[in-house]
Tab-separated table of C-alpha atoms in Angstrom:
chain	number	residue	atom	x	y	z
A	1	MET	CA	121.986	73.625	119.088
A	2	GLU	CA	123.014	77.207	119.893
A	3	LYS	CA	121.220	79.849	117.841
A	4	TYR	CA	122.649	83.213	116.816
A	5	ILE	CA	121.359	86.673	115.914
A	6	ILE	CA	122.883	89.092	113.434
A	7	SER	CA	122.404	92.816	113.990
A	8	LEU	CA	123.027	94.683	110.737
A	9	ASP	CA	123.671	98.396	111.338
A	10	LEU	CA	123.177	100.458	108.172
A	11	GLY	CA	125.496	103.231	109.233
A	12	THR	CA	126.363	106.477	107.493
A	13	THR	CA	130.109	106.148	108.030
A	14	ASN	CA	130.342	102.356	108.270
A	15	VAL	CA	128.242	99.261	107.715
A	16	LYS	CA	128.499	97.210	110.898
A	17	VAL	CA	127.538	93.650	111.789
A	18	ALA	CA	127.356	92.393	115.369
A	19	LEU	CA	126.844	88.678	115.996
A	20	TYR	CA	125.201	87.570	119.255
A	21	ASN	CA	124.389	84.221	120.813
A	22	SER	CA	121.006	83.365	122.322
A	23	LYS	CA	122.080	84.969	125.631
A	24	LEU	CA	122.753	88.223	123.731
A	25	GLU	CA	126.465	87.892	124.382
A	26	GLU	CA	128.548	89.584	121.697
A	27	ILE	CA	130.513	87.079	119.611
A	28	ASN	CA	131.933	89.227	116.828
A	29	VAL	CA	131.755	92.736	115.351
A	30	THR	CA	132.701	93.584	111.766
A	31	SER	CA	132.773	97.078	110.251
A	32	LEU	CA	133.351	98.287	106.673
A	33	LYS	CA	133.618	101.910	105.520
A	34	VAL	CA	131.043	103.482	103.191
A	35	THR	CA	132.315	105.625	100.293
A	36	TYR	CA	130.509	108.693	98.948
A	37	SER	CA	130.442	110.994	95.963
A	38	ASN	CA	130.482	114.586	97.268
A	39	LYS	CA	129.927	117.528	94.914
A	40	GLY	CA	128.860	120.731	96.628
A	41	ASP	CA	125.491	120.103	98.268
A	42	PHE	CA	125.222	116.686	96.583
A	43	VAL	CA	126.082	113.641	98.721
A	44	GLU	CA	125.415	110.289	97.044
A	45	PHE	CA	126.456	106.656	97.262
A	46	ASP	CA	126.025	103.555	95.115
A	47	PRO	CA	123.181	101.453	96.608
A	48	GLU	CA	124.492	98.223	95.088
A	49	ASN	CA	127.942	98.858	96.554
A	50	TYR	CA	126.279	99.504	99.916
A	51	TRP	CA	124.490	96.158	99.635
A	52	ASP	CA	127.825	94.502	98.795
A	53	LEU	CA	129.262	95.956	102.019
A	54	CYS	CA	126.342	94.461	103.941
A	55	LYS	CA	126.924	91.041	102.407
A	56	GLU	CA	130.678	91.185	102.951
A	57	SER	CA	130.231	92.242	106.589
A	58	ILE	CA	127.813	89.383	107.284
A	59	LYS	CA	130.099	86.816	105.654
A	60	LYS	CA	133.176	88.096	107.514
A	61	SER	CA	131.378	88.051	110.847
A	62	ILE	CA	130.218	84.465	110.356
A	63	LYS	CA	133.679	83.363	109.188
A	64	ASN	CA	135.467	85.104	112.070
A	65	SER	CA	133.069	83.494	114.545
A	66	ALA	CA	133.521	80.017	113.039
A	67	ILE	CA	129.818	79.209	113.387
A	68	ASP	CA	127.490	77.269	111.118
A	69	PRO	CA	125.453	79.805	109.063
A	70	LYS	CA	122.400	77.581	109.494
A	71	THR	CA	122.410	78.446	113.203
A	72	ILE	CA	121.590	82.091	112.395
A	73	ALA	CA	117.989	82.440	113.566
A	74	SER	CA	117.406	86.089	112.732
A	75	ILE	CA	118.885	89.153	111.054
A	76	SER	CA	117.741	92.411	112.658
A	77	ILE	CA	118.139	95.690	110.785
A	78	THR	CA	119.013	99.026	112.380
A	79	GLY	CA	120.832	102.164	111.273
A	80	GLN	CA	120.187	105.458	109.525
A	81	ALA	CA	116.782	106.613	108.334
A	82	GLU	CA	116.481	109.066	105.476
A	83	SER	CA	118.771	108.040	102.588
A	84	LEU	CA	116.635	107.658	99.443
A	85	ILE	CA	116.734	104.966	96.732
A	86	LEU	CA	114.529	104.708	93.621
A	87	LEU	CA	113.935	101.378	91.876
A	88	ASP	CA	112.606	100.649	88.388
A	89	THR	CA	110.115	97.918	87.447
A	90	ASN	CA	112.948	95.366	87.487
A	91	TYR	CA	113.790	96.471	91.043
A	92	ARG	CA	117.109	97.964	90.009
A	93	PRO	CA	118.312	101.353	91.273
A	94	LEU	CA	117.537	104.139	88.812
A	95	ARG	CA	120.266	106.432	90.107
A	96	MET	CA	122.731	106.841	92.940
A	97	ALA	CA	121.236	106.832	96.428
A	98	ILE	CA	120.786	110.314	97.900
A	99	SER	CA	122.243	110.442	101.408
A	100	TRP	CA	120.428	112.120	104.276
A	101	LEU	CA	123.503	114.389	104.423
A	102	ASP	CA	122.664	115.777	100.966
A	103	GLU	CA	121.470	119.409	100.949
A	104	ARG	CA	120.422	119.928	97.324
A	105	SER	CA	116.707	120.330	98.091
A	106	LYS	CA	116.666	123.814	99.669
A	107	GLU	CA	114.272	125.186	97.035
A	108	GLU	CA	112.000	122.164	97.457
A	109	CYS	CA	111.881	122.875	101.200
A	110	GLU	CA	110.520	126.327	100.398
A	111	ILE	CA	107.940	124.940	97.953
A	112	LEU	CA	106.679	122.368	100.436
A	113	SER	CA	106.699	124.853	103.315
A	114	SER	CA	104.562	127.268	101.301
A	115	ARG	CA	102.030	124.519	100.572
A	116	PHE	CA	101.899	122.825	103.995
A	117	GLN	CA	101.680	124.895	107.157
A	118	ARG	CA	104.455	124.279	109.664
A	119	GLU	CA	102.010	123.674	112.522
A	120	ASP	CA	100.046	121.090	110.536
A	121	GLY	CA	103.180	119.276	109.433
A	122	TYR	CA	104.514	119.195	112.995
A	123	LYS	CA	101.267	117.747	114.396
A	124	ILE	CA	101.120	115.055	111.715
A	125	THR	CA	104.766	114.050	111.274
A	126	GLY	CA	106.349	115.100	114.577
A	127	LEU	CA	108.952	117.048	112.583
A	128	PRO	CA	108.969	120.768	113.414
A	129	GLU	CA	110.753	121.970	110.267
A	130	MET	CA	110.897	121.164	106.567
A	131	ILE	CA	114.631	120.592	106.093
A	132	THR	CA	116.794	119.057	103.381
A	133	THR	CA	117.382	115.941	105.478
A	134	VAL	CA	113.843	114.610	105.012
A	135	PRO	CA	113.219	112.361	101.973
A	136	ILE	CA	110.069	114.147	100.789
A	137	THR	CA	112.228	117.111	99.731
A	138	LYS	CA	114.584	114.847	97.748
A	139	ILE	CA	111.632	113.149	96.040
A	140	LEU	CA	110.341	116.547	94.928
A	141	TRP	CA	113.835	117.526	93.758
A	142	ILE	CA	113.994	114.442	91.530
A	143	LYS	CA	110.507	115.167	90.206
A	144	ARG	CA	111.520	118.717	89.269
A	145	ASN	CA	115.087	118.095	88.076
A	146	GLU	CA	115.137	114.490	86.833
A	147	PRO	CA	111.581	113.964	85.535
A	148	GLU	CA	112.548	111.042	83.311
A	149	ILE	CA	113.896	109.165	86.342
A	150	PHE	CA	110.912	110.136	88.477
A	151	ASP	CA	108.512	108.842	85.823
A	152	ARG	CA	110.343	105.491	85.692
A	153	ALA	CA	110.358	105.058	89.470
A	154	HIS	CA	108.394	101.982	90.528
A	155	LYS	CA	109.472	102.121	94.187
A	156	PHE	CA	110.612	104.952	96.450
A	157	LEU	CA	112.599	103.370	99.277
A	158	LEU	CA	114.744	104.344	102.219
A	159	ILE	CA	117.993	102.481	102.805
A	160	LYS	CA	116.483	100.045	105.335
A	161	ASP	CA	113.675	99.090	102.934
A	162	PHE	CA	116.220	98.467	100.181
A	163	ILE	CA	118.323	96.126	102.324
A	164	ILE	CA	115.252	94.264	103.624
A	165	PHE	CA	114.179	93.829	99.992
A	166	LYS	CA	117.611	92.495	99.062
A	167	LEU	CA	117.412	89.955	101.893
A	168	THR	CA	113.780	88.883	101.468
A	169	HIS	CA	112.379	90.120	98.120
A	170	SER	CA	109.662	91.866	100.174
A	171	PHE	CA	108.996	95.601	100.453
A	172	ILE	CA	108.623	96.151	104.193
A	173	SER	CA	109.816	98.719	106.730
A	174	GLU	CA	108.786	100.063	110.138
A	175	TYR	CA	107.360	103.079	111.922
A	176	SER	CA	110.424	104.452	113.706
A	177	THR	CA	112.382	104.895	110.477
A	178	TYR	CA	109.472	106.411	108.578
A	179	SER	CA	108.812	108.983	111.279
A	180	PHE	CA	111.833	110.764	109.754
A	181	SER	CA	110.370	110.871	106.231
A	182	TYR	CA	107.877	113.772	106.531
A	183	TYR	CA	105.263	111.644	104.766
A	184	PHE	CA	104.279	109.450	107.721
A	185	ASP	CA	101.549	110.278	110.257
A	186	ILE	CA	103.006	109.321	113.652
A	187	VAL	CA	99.594	109.434	115.360
A	188	LYS	CA	97.562	107.392	112.862
A	189	LYS	CA	100.573	105.198	111.966
A	190	LYS	CA	100.017	105.499	108.249
A	191	TYR	CA	101.310	107.434	105.262
A	192	TRP	CA	100.336	111.108	104.974
A	193	GLU	CA	98.496	110.911	101.683
A	194	GLU	CA	98.000	114.645	101.157
A	195	ILE	CA	101.708	115.384	100.911
A	196	LEU	CA	102.308	112.243	98.833
A	197	ASP	CA	99.625	113.390	96.402
A	198	PHE	CA	101.392	116.744	96.117
A	199	VAL	CA	104.620	115.064	94.954
A	200	ASN	CA	102.742	112.456	92.844
A	201	VAL	CA	103.803	109.380	94.807
A	202	LYS	CA	101.317	106.548	95.363
A	203	LYS	CA	101.163	104.379	98.480
A	204	GLU	CA	101.758	101.357	96.244
A	205	GLN	CA	105.203	102.756	95.455
A	206	LEU	CA	106.162	102.628	99.138
A	207	PRO	CA	106.838	99.693	101.482
A	208	GLU	CA	104.342	98.142	103.852
A	209	LEU	CA	104.988	99.471	107.356
A	210	LEU	CA	105.080	97.325	110.511
A	211	GLU	CA	105.812	97.918	114.171
A	212	PRO	CA	109.543	98.059	114.960
A	213	GLY	CA	110.954	94.695	115.965
A	214	GLU	CA	108.482	92.605	113.964
A	215	THR	CA	109.451	89.854	111.551
A	216	ALA	CA	109.462	91.312	108.040
A	217	ALA	CA	109.862	88.017	106.183
A	218	ARG	CA	112.175	85.060	105.820
A	219	VAL	CA	115.310	85.281	103.733
A	220	SER	CA	114.808	84.603	100.056
A	221	THR	CA	115.898	81.291	98.546
A	222	GLU	CA	118.663	83.173	96.738
A	223	ILE	CA	120.053	84.598	99.990
A	224	ALA	CA	119.684	81.287	101.832
A	225	ASP	CA	121.743	79.603	99.120
A	226	GLU	CA	124.402	82.324	98.935
A	227	PHE	CA	125.007	82.448	102.707
A	228	ASN	CA	124.097	78.820	103.470
A	229	PHE	CA	121.366	80.057	105.829
A	230	ALA	CA	118.472	77.877	106.923
A	231	ARG	CA	115.355	78.508	104.830
A	232	ASN	CA	113.457	79.748	107.892
A	233	THR	CA	116.013	82.414	108.866
A	234	GLU	CA	113.997	85.531	109.708
A	235	VAL	CA	114.665	89.164	108.870
A	236	ASN	CA	113.470	91.543	111.584
A	237	THR	CA	112.441	95.145	110.942
A	238	GLY	CA	114.484	96.325	113.923
A	239	ALA	CA	114.362	100.062	114.660
A	240	LEU	CA	116.256	103.282	114.058
A	241	ASP	CA	119.797	103.071	115.464
A	242	HIS	CA	119.292	105.668	118.215
A	243	PHE	CA	116.049	104.005	119.314
A	244	ALA	CA	117.567	100.530	119.389
A	245	GLY	CA	120.365	102.036	121.468
A	246	MET	CA	117.813	103.396	123.935
A	247	ILE	CA	116.731	99.842	124.734
A	248	GLY	CA	120.354	98.750	125.010
A	249	VAL	CA	121.112	101.318	127.724
A	250	GLY	CA	117.848	100.770	129.604
A	251	ASN	CA	115.986	103.856	128.414
A	252	ILE	CA	112.603	102.092	128.284
A	253	LYS	CA	110.375	104.271	130.470
A	254	GLU	CA	109.541	107.918	130.940
A	255	GLY	CA	111.928	110.057	132.962
A	256	ILE	CA	115.167	108.666	131.522
A	257	LEU	CA	117.426	110.626	129.157
A	258	SER	CA	120.106	108.921	127.087
A	259	GLU	CA	122.695	110.269	124.659
A	260	THR	CA	124.180	108.528	121.632
A	261	THR	CA	126.932	109.712	119.331
A	262	GLY	CA	127.274	108.148	115.924
A	263	THR	CA	127.555	110.294	112.835
A	264	VAL	CA	124.835	112.320	114.618
A	265	LEU	CA	124.713	113.219	118.322
A	266	ALA	CA	121.221	112.738	119.761
A	267	LEU	CA	119.439	113.044	123.104
A	268	ALA	CA	116.482	110.694	123.555
A	269	MET	CA	113.579	110.646	126.000
A	270	LEU	CA	110.575	108.296	125.906
A	271	THR	CA	106.968	109.545	126.106
A	272	LYS	CA	103.594	107.769	126.155
A	273	VAL	CA	101.941	110.186	123.716
A	274	PRO	CA	103.181	112.325	120.812
A	275	TYR	CA	104.667	115.387	122.490
A	276	ILE	CA	104.183	118.295	120.107
A	277	ASN	CA	105.427	121.284	122.081
A	278	GLU	CA	106.268	124.966	121.947
A	279	TYR	CA	109.980	124.128	122.005
A	280	SER	CA	109.657	122.394	118.615
A	281	GLN	CA	111.441	119.218	119.631
A	282	PRO	CA	111.266	116.433	117.016
A	283	CYS	CA	108.956	113.597	118.094
A	284	HIS	CA	109.117	110.108	116.578
A	285	CYS	CA	107.643	106.638	116.911
A	286	SER	CA	109.953	104.688	119.212
A	287	ALA	CA	111.223	101.120	119.053
A	288	LEU	CA	108.593	100.223	121.671
A	289	LYS	CA	104.938	99.774	120.736
A	290	ASN	CA	102.701	102.793	121.500
A	291	ARG	CA	105.602	104.879	122.743
A	292	TYR	CA	107.243	107.980	121.284
A	293	VAL	CA	110.666	109.610	121.493
A	294	LEU	CA	111.682	113.235	121.826
A	295	LEU	CA	114.930	113.439	119.863
A	296	PRO	CA	116.815	116.749	119.613
A	297	VAL	CA	119.915	116.182	117.495
A	298	CYS	CA	123.208	117.733	116.475
A	299	GLU	CA	123.756	116.490	112.926
A	300	SER	CA	127.477	117.325	112.971
A	301	GLY	CA	128.053	115.601	116.326
A	302	GLY	CA	130.075	112.513	115.517
A	303	ILE	CA	130.964	113.289	111.912
A	304	SER	CA	132.747	116.571	112.675
């Protein structure tokens, strides 16, 4: 029996689902637009509505392809990195998700920059600047401006972690996404505890991190029943969208440069070691094991 793979792209502008057969031939693509609340520097979206878009996209793709849902072998997750979601002890969102586009945390950038030297942060995280994009600044903003919500937070998740949880009931993510967080050590492949201590977040409030492309878990019984999936359908951690795209265009060894334009325009080049350099280029864990990516970006590239 033919088996199929779902690629779920957690986009900024759209949620996209691509369905492939076992030969990696594209069978169907479905895309649904994400809506935002924009007020000045604040850019937010409803995490439950985002999850509904994911579910609707998957169901439409399966229906349009006229395949048996039980032939879906795996769901692989890709997409954006930094959008932040807080869950309570019942695993419900405590507030709207804060998009990576949100710029409210300028003051928090200054506070963190005064506490952690730029050079140290760059060597540890691969990120040369403390900017509003990174989730650590949004976490500190919530701590300072919404203390009652911060105190009730049981989990601090990025959008990929939230969707993996919805599919599996497990809190799992991967290195390439977390190398955009500013609280992940890209060399030691673990959380940067010193900066987490500063914002009063415990490791237990964060997901377990795996290599990109590893199996996170199987779908939950609830999801298997809702979608009529087989009980052993796997959910794969995937990788950041730009890094998954590198593999797709053959950028899998040093000396190749590829460009992708989504909401963000990015140039990507693979390296064997973390390349912390005088040009202050962002360096991240790649989709490939023990490889890194230099990734200069233009954040207004595709969205402008």
